[in-house]
PDB file of N, CA and C and ligand atoms in Angstrom:
ATOM      1  N   MET A  29      18.518   3.294   9.538  1.00 61.00           N
ATOM      2  CA  MET A  29      17.240   2.672   9.199  1.00 61.00           C
ATOM      3  C   MET A  29      16.681   3.291   7.924  1.00 61.00           C
ATOM      4  N   LYS A  30      16.170   2.440   7.067  1.00 73.00           N
ATOM      5  CA  LYS A  30      15.593   2.937   5.822  1.00 73.00           C
ATOM      6  C   LYS A  30      14.274   3.632   6.085  1.00 73.00           C
ATOM      7  N   GLU A  31      14.025   4.652   5.273  1.00 90.00           N
ATOM      8  CA  GLU A  31      12.765   5.358   5.402  1.00 90.00           C
ATOM      9  C   GLU A  31      11.628   4.516   4.823  1.00 90.00           C
ATOM     10  N   ILE A  32      10.491   4.600   5.459  1.00 96.00           N
ATOM     11  CA  ILE A  32       9.327   3.824   5.007  1.00 96.00           C
ATOM     12  C   ILE A  32       8.593   4.624   3.932  1.00 96.00           C
ATOM     13  N   PRO A  33       8.419   4.046   2.770  1.00 97.00           N
ATOM     14  CA  PRO A  33       7.667   4.763   1.730  1.00 97.00           C
ATOM     15  C   PRO A  33       6.194   4.884   2.091  1.00 97.00           C
ATOM     16  N   VAL A  34       5.567   5.910   1.580  1.00 97.00           N
ATOM     17  CA  VAL A  34       4.149   6.151   1.854  1.00 97.00           C
ATOM     18  C   VAL A  34       3.351   5.920   0.573  1.00 97.00           C
ATOM     19  N   LEU A  35       2.323   5.127   0.676  1.00 97.00           N
ATOM     20  CA  LEU A  35       1.423   4.902  -0.456  1.00 97.00           C
ATOM     21  C   LEU A  35       0.085   5.563  -0.166  1.00 97.00           C
ATOM     22  N   GLU A  36      -0.440   6.219  -1.177  1.00 96.00           N
ATOM     23  CA  GLU A  36      -1.773   6.790  -1.038  1.00 96.00           C
ATOM     24  C   GLU A  36      -2.801   5.672  -1.146  1.00 96.00           C
ATOM     25  N   ALA A  37      -3.712   5.651  -0.201  1.00 97.00           N
ATOM     26  CA  ALA A  37      -4.710   4.581  -0.151  1.00 97.00           C
ATOM     27  C   ALA A  37      -6.103   5.192  -0.139  1.00 97.00           C
ATOM     28  N   PHE A  38      -7.046   4.405  -0.615  1.00 95.00           N
ATOM     29  CA  PHE A  38      -8.435   4.868  -0.574  1.00 95.00           C
ATOM     30  C   PHE A  38      -9.291   3.781   0.074  1.00 95.00           C
ATOM     31  N   GLU A  39     -10.410   4.205   0.641  1.00 95.00           N
ATOM     32  CA  GLU A  39     -11.333   3.251   1.261  1.00 95.00           C
ATOM     33  C   GLU A  39     -12.126   2.562   0.166  1.00 95.00           C
ATOM     34  N   ARG A  40     -12.074   1.232   0.166  1.00 94.00           N
ATOM     35  CA  ARG A  40     -12.769   0.527  -0.905  1.00 94.00           C
ATOM     36  C   ARG A  40     -14.155   0.046  -0.480  1.00 94.00           C
ATOM     37  N   ASN A  41     -14.500   0.213   0.788  1.00 94.00           N
ATOM     38  CA  ASN A  41     -15.852  -0.169   1.208  1.00 94.00           C
ATOM     39  C   ASN A  41     -16.227   0.616   2.464  1.00 94.00           C
ATOM     40  N   SER A  42     -17.431   0.397   2.941  1.00 93.00           N
ATOM     41  CA  SER A  42     -17.948   1.192   4.055  1.00 93.00           C
ATOM     42  C   SER A  42     -17.292   0.821   5.382  1.00 93.00           C
ATOM     43  N   ASP A  43     -16.559  -0.279   5.426  1.00 93.00           N
ATOM     44  CA  ASP A  43     -15.838  -0.634   6.643  1.00 93.00           C
ATOM     45  C   ASP A  43     -14.510   0.087   6.750  1.00 93.00           C
ATOM     46  N   GLY A  44     -14.180   0.871   5.736  1.00 93.00           N
ATOM     47  CA  GLY A  44     -12.943   1.646   5.788  1.00 93.00           C
ATOM     48  C   GLY A  44     -11.708   0.850   5.422  1.00 93.00           C
ATOM     49  N   MET A  45     -11.913  -0.277   4.779  1.00 96.00           N
ATOM     50  CA  MET A  45     -10.751  -1.062   4.372  1.00 96.00           C
ATOM     51  C   MET A  45     -10.024  -0.349   3.232  1.00 96.00           C
ATOM     52  N   LEU A  46      -8.705  -0.395   3.288  1.00 97.00           N
ATOM     53  CA  LEU A  46      -7.906   0.435   2.393  1.00 97.00           C
ATOM     54  C   LEU A  46      -7.275  -0.378   1.274  1.00 97.00           C
ATOM     55  N   SER A  47      -7.176   0.265   0.117  1.00 97.00           N
ATOM     56  CA  SER A  47      -6.460  -0.294  -1.018  1.00 97.00           C
ATOM     57  C   SER A  47      -5.484   0.756  -1.517  1.00 97.00           C
ATOM     58  N   ALA A  48      -4.335   0.310  -1.963  1.00 97.00           N
ATOM     59  CA  ALA A  48      -3.314   1.241  -2.450  1.00 97.00           C
ATOM     60  C   ALA A  48      -2.737   0.725  -3.762  1.00 97.00           C
ATOM     61  N   TRP A  49      -2.483   1.643  -4.676  1.00 97.00           N
ATOM     62  CA  TRP A  49      -1.889   1.277  -5.952  1.00 97.00           C
ATOM     63  C   TRP A  49      -0.390   1.077  -5.765  1.00 97.00           C
ATOM     64  N   CYS A  50       0.099  -0.029  -6.288  1.00 98.00           N
ATOM     65  CA  CYS A  50       1.528  -0.306  -6.222  1.00 98.00           C
ATOM     66  C   CYS A  50       2.099  -0.208  -7.630  1.00 98.00           C
ATOM     67  N   SER A  51       3.042   0.711  -7.805  1.00 97.00           N
ATOM     68  CA  SER A  51       3.594   0.925  -9.143  1.00 97.00           C
ATOM     69  C   SER A  51       4.630  -0.135  -9.502  1.00 97.00           C
ATOM     70  N   TYR A  52       5.070  -0.901  -8.537  1.00 98.00           N
ATOM     71  CA  TYR A  52       6.026  -1.982  -8.832  1.00 98.00           C
ATOM     72  C   TYR A  52       5.296  -3.243  -9.296  1.00 98.00           C
ATOM     73  N   CYS A  53       4.180  -3.532  -8.683  1.00 98.00           N
ATOM     74  CA  CYS A  53       3.401  -4.710  -9.071  1.00 98.00           C
ATOM     75  C   CYS A  53       2.370  -4.358 -10.138  1.00 98.00           C
ATOM     76  N   VAL A  54       2.137  -3.048 -10.331  1.00 98.00           N
ATOM     77  CA  VAL A  54       1.126  -2.557 -11.262  1.00 98.00           C
ATOM     78  C   VAL A  54      -0.231  -3.188 -10.942  1.00 98.00           C
ATOM     79  N   GLU A  55      -0.582  -3.105  -9.671  1.00 98.00           N
ATOM     80  CA  GLU A  55      -1.895  -3.579  -9.232  1.00 98.00           C
ATOM     81  C   GLU A  55      -2.199  -2.946  -7.873  1.00 98.00           C
ATOM     82  N   PHE A  56      -3.454  -3.077  -7.463  1.00 97.00           N
ATOM     83  CA  PHE A  56      -3.828  -2.601  -6.135  1.00 97.00           C
ATOM     84  C   PHE A  56      -3.497  -3.667  -5.107  1.00 97.00           C
ATOM     85  N   HIS A  57      -3.029  -3.214  -3.942  1.00 98.00           N
ATOM     86  CA  HIS A  57      -2.869  -4.116  -2.803  1.00 98.00           C
ATOM     87  C   HIS A  57      -3.965  -3.779  -1.806  1.00 98.00           C
ATOM     88  N   HIS A  58      -4.659  -4.790  -1.383  1.00 98.00           N
ATOM     89  CA  HIS A  58      -5.810  -4.590  -0.499  1.00 98.00           C
ATOM     90  C   HIS A  58      -5.419  -4.902   0.939  1.00 98.00           C
ATOM     91  N   HIS A  59      -5.746  -3.969   1.815  1.00 98.00           N
ATOM     92  CA  HIS A  59      -5.412  -4.125   3.229  1.00 98.00           C
ATOM     93  C   HIS A  59      -6.650  -3.919   4.078  1.00 98.00           C
ATOM     94  N   GLY A  60      -6.500  -4.145   5.365  1.00 97.00           N
ATOM     95  CA  GLY A  60      -7.596  -3.922   6.290  1.00 97.00           C
ATOM     96  C   GLY A  60      -7.767  -2.445   6.589  1.00 97.00           C
ATOM     97  N   ALA A  61      -8.655  -2.145   7.506  1.00 96.00           N
ATOM     98  CA  ALA A  61      -8.955  -0.761   7.831  1.00 96.00           C
ATOM     99  C   ALA A  61      -7.812  -0.121   8.606  1.00 96.00           C
ATOM    100  N   GLY A  62      -7.657   1.183   8.393  1.00 95.00           N
ATOM    101  CA  GLY A  62      -6.717   1.954   9.195  1.00 95.00           C
ATOM    102  C   GLY A  62      -5.418   2.227   8.474  1.00 95.00           C
ATOM    103  N   GLU A  63      -4.892   3.437   8.761  1.00 97.00           N
ATOM    104  CA  GLU A  63      -3.619   3.824   8.166  1.00 97.00           C
ATOM    105  C   GLU A  63      -2.477   3.237   8.980  1.00 97.00           C
ATOM    106  N   GLY A  64      -1.282   3.378   8.415  1.00 97.00           N
ATOM    107  CA  GLY A  64      -0.102   2.974   9.173  1.00 97.00           C
ATOM    108  C   GLY A  64       0.767   2.010   8.398  1.00 97.00           C
ATOM    109  N   HIS A  65       1.798   1.526   9.085  1.00 97.00           N
ATOM    110  CA  HIS A  65       2.793   0.678   8.435  1.00 97.00           C
ATOM    111  C   HIS A  65       2.250  -0.727   8.192  1.00 97.00           C
ATOM    112  N   ARG A  66       2.496  -1.231   7.008  1.00 97.00           N
ATOM    113  CA  ARG A  66       2.027  -2.564   6.637  1.00 97.00           C
ATOM    114  C   ARG A  66       3.159  -3.359   6.003  1.00 97.00           C
ATOM    115  N   ILE A  67       3.074  -4.656   6.173  1.00 97.00           N
ATOM    116  CA  ILE A  67       3.936  -5.549   5.404  1.00 97.00           C
ATOM    117  C   ILE A  67       3.473  -5.487   3.954  1.00 97.00           C
ATOM    118  N   ALA A  68       4.413  -5.414   3.039  1.00 97.00           N
ATOM    119  CA  ALA A  68       4.055  -5.303   1.630  1.00 97.00           C
ATOM    120  C   ALA A  68       3.324  -6.553   1.153  1.00 97.00           C
ATOM    121  N   HIS A  69       2.315  -6.326   0.343  1.00 96.00           N
ATOM    122  CA  HIS A  69       1.609  -7.436  -0.300  1.00 96.00           C
ATOM    123  C   HIS A  69       2.127  -7.639  -1.721  1.00 96.00           C
ATOM    124  N   CYS A  70       3.356  -7.292  -1.942  1.00 98.00           N
ATOM    125  CA  CYS A  70       3.896  -7.275  -3.300  1.00 98.00           C
ATOM    126  C   CYS A  70       4.109  -8.679  -3.848  1.00 98.00           C
ATOM    127  N   THR A  71       3.770  -8.805  -5.121  1.00 97.00           N
ATOM    128  CA  THR A  71       4.032 -10.048  -5.840  1.00 97.00           C
ATOM    129  C   THR A  71       5.270  -9.904  -6.719  1.00 97.00           C
ATOM    130  N   ASN A  72       5.699  -8.670  -6.931  1.00 98.00           N
ATOM    131  CA  ASN A  72       6.912  -8.411  -7.691  1.00 98.00           C
ATOM    132  C   ASN A  72       8.117  -8.568  -6.755  1.00 98.00           C
ATOM    133  N   GLU A  73       8.925  -9.578  -6.992  1.00 97.00           N
ATOM    134  CA  GLU A  73      10.051  -9.867  -6.092  1.00 97.00           C
ATOM    135  C   GLU A  73      11.067  -8.737  -6.070  1.00 97.00           C
ATOM    136  N   LYS A  74      11.058  -7.893  -7.092  1.00 97.00           N
ATOM    137  CA  LYS A  74      12.017  -6.788  -7.154  1.00 97.00           C
ATOM    138  C   LYS A  74      11.491  -5.541  -6.453  1.00 97.00           C
ATOM    139  N   SER A  75      10.280  -5.588  -5.956  1.00 98.00           N
ATOM    140  CA  SER A  75       9.720  -4.411  -5.294  1.00 98.00           C
ATOM    141  C   SER A  75      10.504  -4.097  -4.023  1.00 98.00           C
ATOM    142  N   PRO A  76      10.958  -2.859  -3.868  1.00 96.00           N
ATOM    143  CA  PRO A  76      11.676  -2.475  -2.637  1.00 96.00           C
ATOM    144  C   PRO A  76      10.768  -2.505  -1.411  1.00 96.00           C
ATOM    145  N   TYR A  77       9.457  -2.487  -1.638  1.00 97.00           N
ATOM    146  CA  TYR A  77       8.522  -2.528  -0.512  1.00 97.00           C
ATOM    147  C   TYR A  77       8.621  -3.843   0.254  1.00 97.00           C
ATOM    148  N   LYS A  78       9.095  -4.891  -0.403  1.00 97.00           N
ATOM    149  CA  LYS A  78       9.191  -6.179   0.285  1.00 97.00           C
ATOM    150  C   LYS A  78      10.172  -6.120   1.450  1.00 97.00           C
ATOM    151  N   ILE A  79      11.118  -5.170   1.361  1.00 96.00           N
ATOM    152  CA  ILE A  79      12.102  -5.014   2.444  1.00 96.00           C
ATOM    153  C   ILE A  79      11.574  -4.071   3.521  1.00 96.00           C
ATOM    154  N   THR A  80      11.035  -2.931   3.083  1.00 96.00           N
ATOM    155  CA  THR A  80      10.659  -1.888   4.046  1.00 96.00           C
ATOM    156  C   THR A  80       9.205  -1.966   4.471  1.00 96.00           C
ATOM    157  N   GLY A  81       8.377  -2.654   3.678  1.00 97.00           N
ATOM    158  CA  GLY A  81       6.944  -2.464   3.863  1.00 97.00           C
ATOM    159  C   GLY A  81       6.581  -1.073   3.375  1.00 97.00           C
ATOM    160  N   TYR A  82       5.393  -0.635   3.706  1.00 98.00           N
ATOM    161  CA  TYR A  82       4.999   0.727   3.348  1.00 98.00           C
ATOM    162  C   TYR A  82       3.960   1.223   4.315  1.00 98.00           C
ATOM    163  N   GLU A  83       3.811   2.536   4.294  1.00 98.00           N
ATOM    164  CA  GLU A  83       2.840   3.180   5.165  1.00 98.00           C
ATOM    165  C   GLU A  83       1.635   3.570   4.319  1.00 98.00           C
ATOM    166  N   LEU A  84       0.455   3.237   4.800  1.00 98.00           N
ATOM    167  CA  LEU A  84      -0.762   3.629   4.081  1.00 98.00           C
ATOM    168  C   LEU A  84      -1.227   4.981   4.590  1.00 98.00           C
ATOM    169  N   LYS A  85      -1.463   5.885   3.650  1.00 97.00           N
ATOM    170  CA  LYS A  85      -1.992   7.195   4.002  1.00 97.00           C
ATOM    171  C   LYS A  85      -3.262   7.404   3.213  1.00 97.00           C
ATOM    172  N   LYS A  86      -4.323   7.621   3.956  1.00 96.00           N
ATOM    173  CA  LYS A  86      -5.627   7.709   3.314  1.00 96.00           C
ATOM    174  C   LYS A  86      -5.789   9.036   2.579  1.00 96.00           C
ATOM    175  N   VAL A  87      -6.261   8.971   1.351  1.00 93.00           N
ATOM    176  CA  VAL A  87      -6.630  10.172   0.610  1.00 93.00           C
ATOM    177  C   VAL A  87      -8.114  10.066   0.300  1.00 93.00           C
ATOM    178  N   SER A  88      -8.759  11.211   0.203  1.00 72.00           N
ATOM    179  CA  SER A  88     -10.210  11.189   0.058  1.00 72.00           C
ATOM    180  C   SER A  88     -10.612  10.573  -1.274  1.00 72.00           C
ATOM    181  N   LYS A  89      -9.891  10.965  -2.336  1.00 58.00           N
ATOM    182  CA  LYS A  89     -10.231  10.449  -3.663  1.00 58.00           C
ATOM    183  C   LYS A  89      -8.938  10.227  -4.435  1.00 58.00           C
ATOM    184  N   LEU A  90      -8.912   9.206  -5.236  1.00 51.00           N
ATOM    185  CA  LEU A  90      -7.754   9.007  -6.110  1.00 51.00           C
ATOM    186  C   LEU A  90      -8.097   9.561  -7.487  1.00 51.00           C
TER     187      LEU A  90
HETATM  188 ZN1   ZN B  30       3.422  -4.287  -4.728  1.00 66.02          ZN
END
């Protein structure tokens, strides 16, 4: 099984919804609240995240 990559995410609002920078799409991907494994929101078809998804890990500040 492939290892799941971890993306650093930050809370973008008071509801704790998370956003993470994607270096393959060169944009932020916006997700709901809570850390954990997510289906990739990648628009870059070559992004490896489209296969594995990624894990969101909250950091206090980017
Ligand atoms: Zn992406």
